[in-house]
Amino acid sequence: MNLEELQQIAESSKQEREKADYEINVCMGTGCLSQHSDKIKDDLATEASVSNKRIIVRRTGCMGLCASGPLVLVEPTNVLYQHVSADRARDIINSVDGEPIPELLCDLREHFDDQVHVVLENSGRIDPEKIEDYIGRDGYLALVTALTDMTPASIIDEITKSGLKGRGGGGYPTGLKWGTVAKARGDLKYVICNADEGDPGAFMDRSVLESDPQRVIEGMAIGAYAVGASRGFVYVRAEYPLAVSRFNTALRDARRRGFLGNNICGTDFDFDIEIRLGAGAFVCGEETALLQSIEGKRGTPKPRPPYPAVSGLWGKPTLINNVESFANIAPIIRKGAAWFAKMGTEKSKGTKVFALTGKIAHTGLVEVPMGMPLRQIIFGIGGGVPDGHKFKAVQTGGPSGGCIPEEHLDIPVSYESLIGVGSMMGSGGMIVMDDTSCMVNVAKFFLQFCMEESCGKCIPCRAGTWQMHQILTKICDGEGTHEDLDLLVDLCGTIKETSLCGLGMSAPNPVLSTLRYFRNEYLEHIDNKNCPAGVCACGTKAAKEAEVHA
Amino acid sequence: MTLYPMPPLPSNDKRWKIVNGTMRRHGFTRHALIETLHTVQTSFGYLDDESIRFVAKSLRVPLSQAYGVVTFYHYFSLKPPGKHTATVCTGTACYIKGADRLIASSERHLDVKQGETTADGNISLMTARCVGACGRAPVVIMDGELMGDATSEKMLEQFERWAV
């Protein structure tokens, strides 16, 4: 494969598209597929074939607005239909060249107009199982350019200049990490894509793998070339069967087209990728635990240093990046570091994909430039809290993050600002809570999660989270005391400072942040044995039993 | 050139050949343990003593280590699943939208605790961390099919259909 061949494929893909007057994209991500969008696509294709119009009906990945699924997008008129059912297929085909169907029309300008799609630029616009679609939208241009015109050092330099930071949550500068792996000595190096998206309430990585898998492969291949690696792994959750199957197809296609394998693009660069399935352990999102899991062992973390960049998988230098980080690589190489660095804030560059869920009108995936105020994301793009309820908090960063109250909604979203208000970026889950959520109960929910997911290797995390959970249960049951609160804060400090890995170190965050902003709710449980949101069965245990059996 | 004799397949069941195929694809290396256990669980529905012993022996992994891996990861099950499985997602988005109520009403209806199977072996009630379909929370997976905006009523209806 060289540049000319690549352009030929892109050209024929474009010609194929130009043969049709209309393109109908049907979202077949996990969300819409669960509402049988595959049937809708089949019916649309049948109707299109019997009509005398020139229409392409295409399966695509996620279009983002999961709440309104199944979604169908008609191009080039850019008409988006929501809640489509298969029996409307004929109407949609009939109306492509006329007026859009009003009752199906999804007209959410404020939802789409403020978004900037870099990672999701192809999501919902290409068939994820057709590599030609990806190439037709400048896919693999970055890899071919990198291999033929750039040195590994100049690639790392470009990534460094772009200011890209790890999108998995830690926010470590990607260029710096690549530089370390490139400098590390070793006959064999590995590249690993961390797709163990364990944060409950986050599904960005699943969506990228389902909607645009080639982008991740391209990013990994560029990374491998830059650091001198020859083997790659994608560690993906077994709970994501569709993502695994689409990624497998993508790997086969990439090999067939010569983007993976030996002598890629006629150079002496060899690289191939294998999938490894996770098995339901949250801690395996931590990089050293992930390595253990790929080696077929229990996923328990190891103390760092040595960092995986120096001694990782089977003791070899290993580059580990998150799905979204790899998905950003190709656009950076293609459009340049300066283009990327123009977006975002001073320290957090580029865009970030967020999964908006919980009590919010437009649940789904959004991608916004860093620096956008939280308020705009939640109330503008997200459409605010539905059913007349009042916004209470937004939870970011999963079980490691915190709850941000209304008074801080005007902060621009970035790695630094979120840490400043006691939360963190995490992988990008944003769960909106309204006045029907009890913040003590939410803290308990996360603590229970961390307690159950603690691998048990270090005592602060194993025993500490259990103790904290006990105290929170006591408070929720209306049996807490003021001393319990002090003890809770004390425990938080101990666990934070003495745990081995990120899971333990960040487990107290949900408690600390709710204590900081919603202390009155804790006090209400303790002093008045009352749960303001009506979630906890305060008072006696008997009352709780009664509610369970009611 | 195998130095260690390979254990014979536990039975003539064709599924063992699939399991063996996974191990062969990975060159019978130790790090194929988790991948192989996935194949066993997909083929047989769960992991029993016999299968863990067979995989451990084939990959020359100490049985203690194999058992340690099986019990460490939530995804692996040591108990046979029921004929039907309802998996309630307990991720944050589903929790906010009342997944605990779905679990409570299902437990009452089926007279089991989460993670258990009804006495007649018909329905297993399981939970999952997060299936990543948060946009449609609360979510339940009924025999592999995702049910979005789940309610107790919709779940109980499905249980009734399964009961006959």
XYZ file of C-alpha atoms in Angstrom, chain A residues 30-31 34-36 200-201 203 206 237-238 240 276-281 284 293-299 314 357-359 363 431 433 437 441-442 445-446 449 452-453 455 548 550, chain B residues 26 30-35 38 65 67-69 71-76 90-93 95-97 100 104 108 128-137 141 145-149:
88
model
C -25.720 -1.016 20.849
C -28.444 1.437 21.866
C -31.510 -2.958 20.973
C -34.549 -1.337 19.375
C -34.153 -3.462 16.277
C -20.147 2.452 35.159
C -21.998 5.134 33.242
C -19.538 4.183 27.103
C -17.496 1.072 23.365
C -14.465 -5.827 28.111
C -16.283 -9.076 27.461
C -19.148 -5.430 24.845
C -7.785 -9.849 24.655
C -11.068 -10.080 26.489
C -11.469 -8.714 29.964
C -13.512 -10.753 32.381
C -15.343 -8.246 34.484
C -12.784 -6.774 36.848
C -7.999 -4.213 35.226
C -4.640 -9.921 32.997
C -3.213 -10.095 29.472
C -0.582 -12.455 30.849
C -3.471 -14.681 31.932
C -3.242 -13.976 35.640
C -5.402 -12.412 38.341
C -5.586 -8.712 37.642
C 6.354 -9.804 29.980
C -26.569 9.885 31.246
C -28.810 9.872 34.258
C -31.518 12.481 34.715
C -28.783 11.008 26.988
C -24.124 11.271 35.263
C -28.642 13.648 39.280
C -31.189 11.267 44.174
C -26.869 6.908 48.982
C -24.908 7.793 45.846
C -23.336 3.130 45.853
C -19.837 4.062 44.687
C -18.684 -0.631 43.917
C -16.571 -5.187 45.628
C -14.039 -4.347 42.956
C -8.649 -6.752 44.233
C -38.236 -3.686 50.657
C -43.780 -3.193 50.308
C -2.322 -19.418 21.339
C 0.129 -20.093 29.832
C -1.133 -16.655 29.055
C -3.943 -18.204 27.031
C -5.648 -19.118 30.312
C -8.255 -16.351 30.390
C -8.985 -16.573 26.664
C -13.848 -17.543 27.976
C -3.635 -20.455 39.735
C -8.917 -21.562 40.123
C -7.602 -18.244 41.419
C -8.226 -16.638 38.046
C -12.772 -16.795 41.126
C -11.108 -13.393 40.645
C -13.071 -12.354 37.587
C -16.803 -11.714 37.922
C -17.509 -12.783 34.399
C -16.681 -16.415 35.106
C -26.160 -2.015 37.978
C -24.055 0.753 36.457
C -24.408 4.274 37.778
C -26.848 5.491 35.160
C -28.762 2.898 39.510
C -29.880 6.526 39.250
C -32.866 5.359 37.260
C -32.231 -1.581 42.539
C -35.866 -6.177 44.327
C -39.486 -11.246 45.039
C -23.707 -6.727 35.465
C -21.433 -3.825 36.274
C -22.312 -1.749 33.258
C -23.188 -2.912 29.795
C -22.458 0.483 28.278
C -25.980 1.149 27.077
C -26.424 3.957 29.603
C -28.388 6.007 27.090
C -31.276 3.603 27.581
C -31.024 3.168 31.351
C -30.395 -8.099 29.226
C -31.298 -9.197 24.090
C -31.030 -5.718 25.507
C -34.172 -4.209 27.003
C -33.909 -0.451 27.433
C -36.036 1.750 29.717
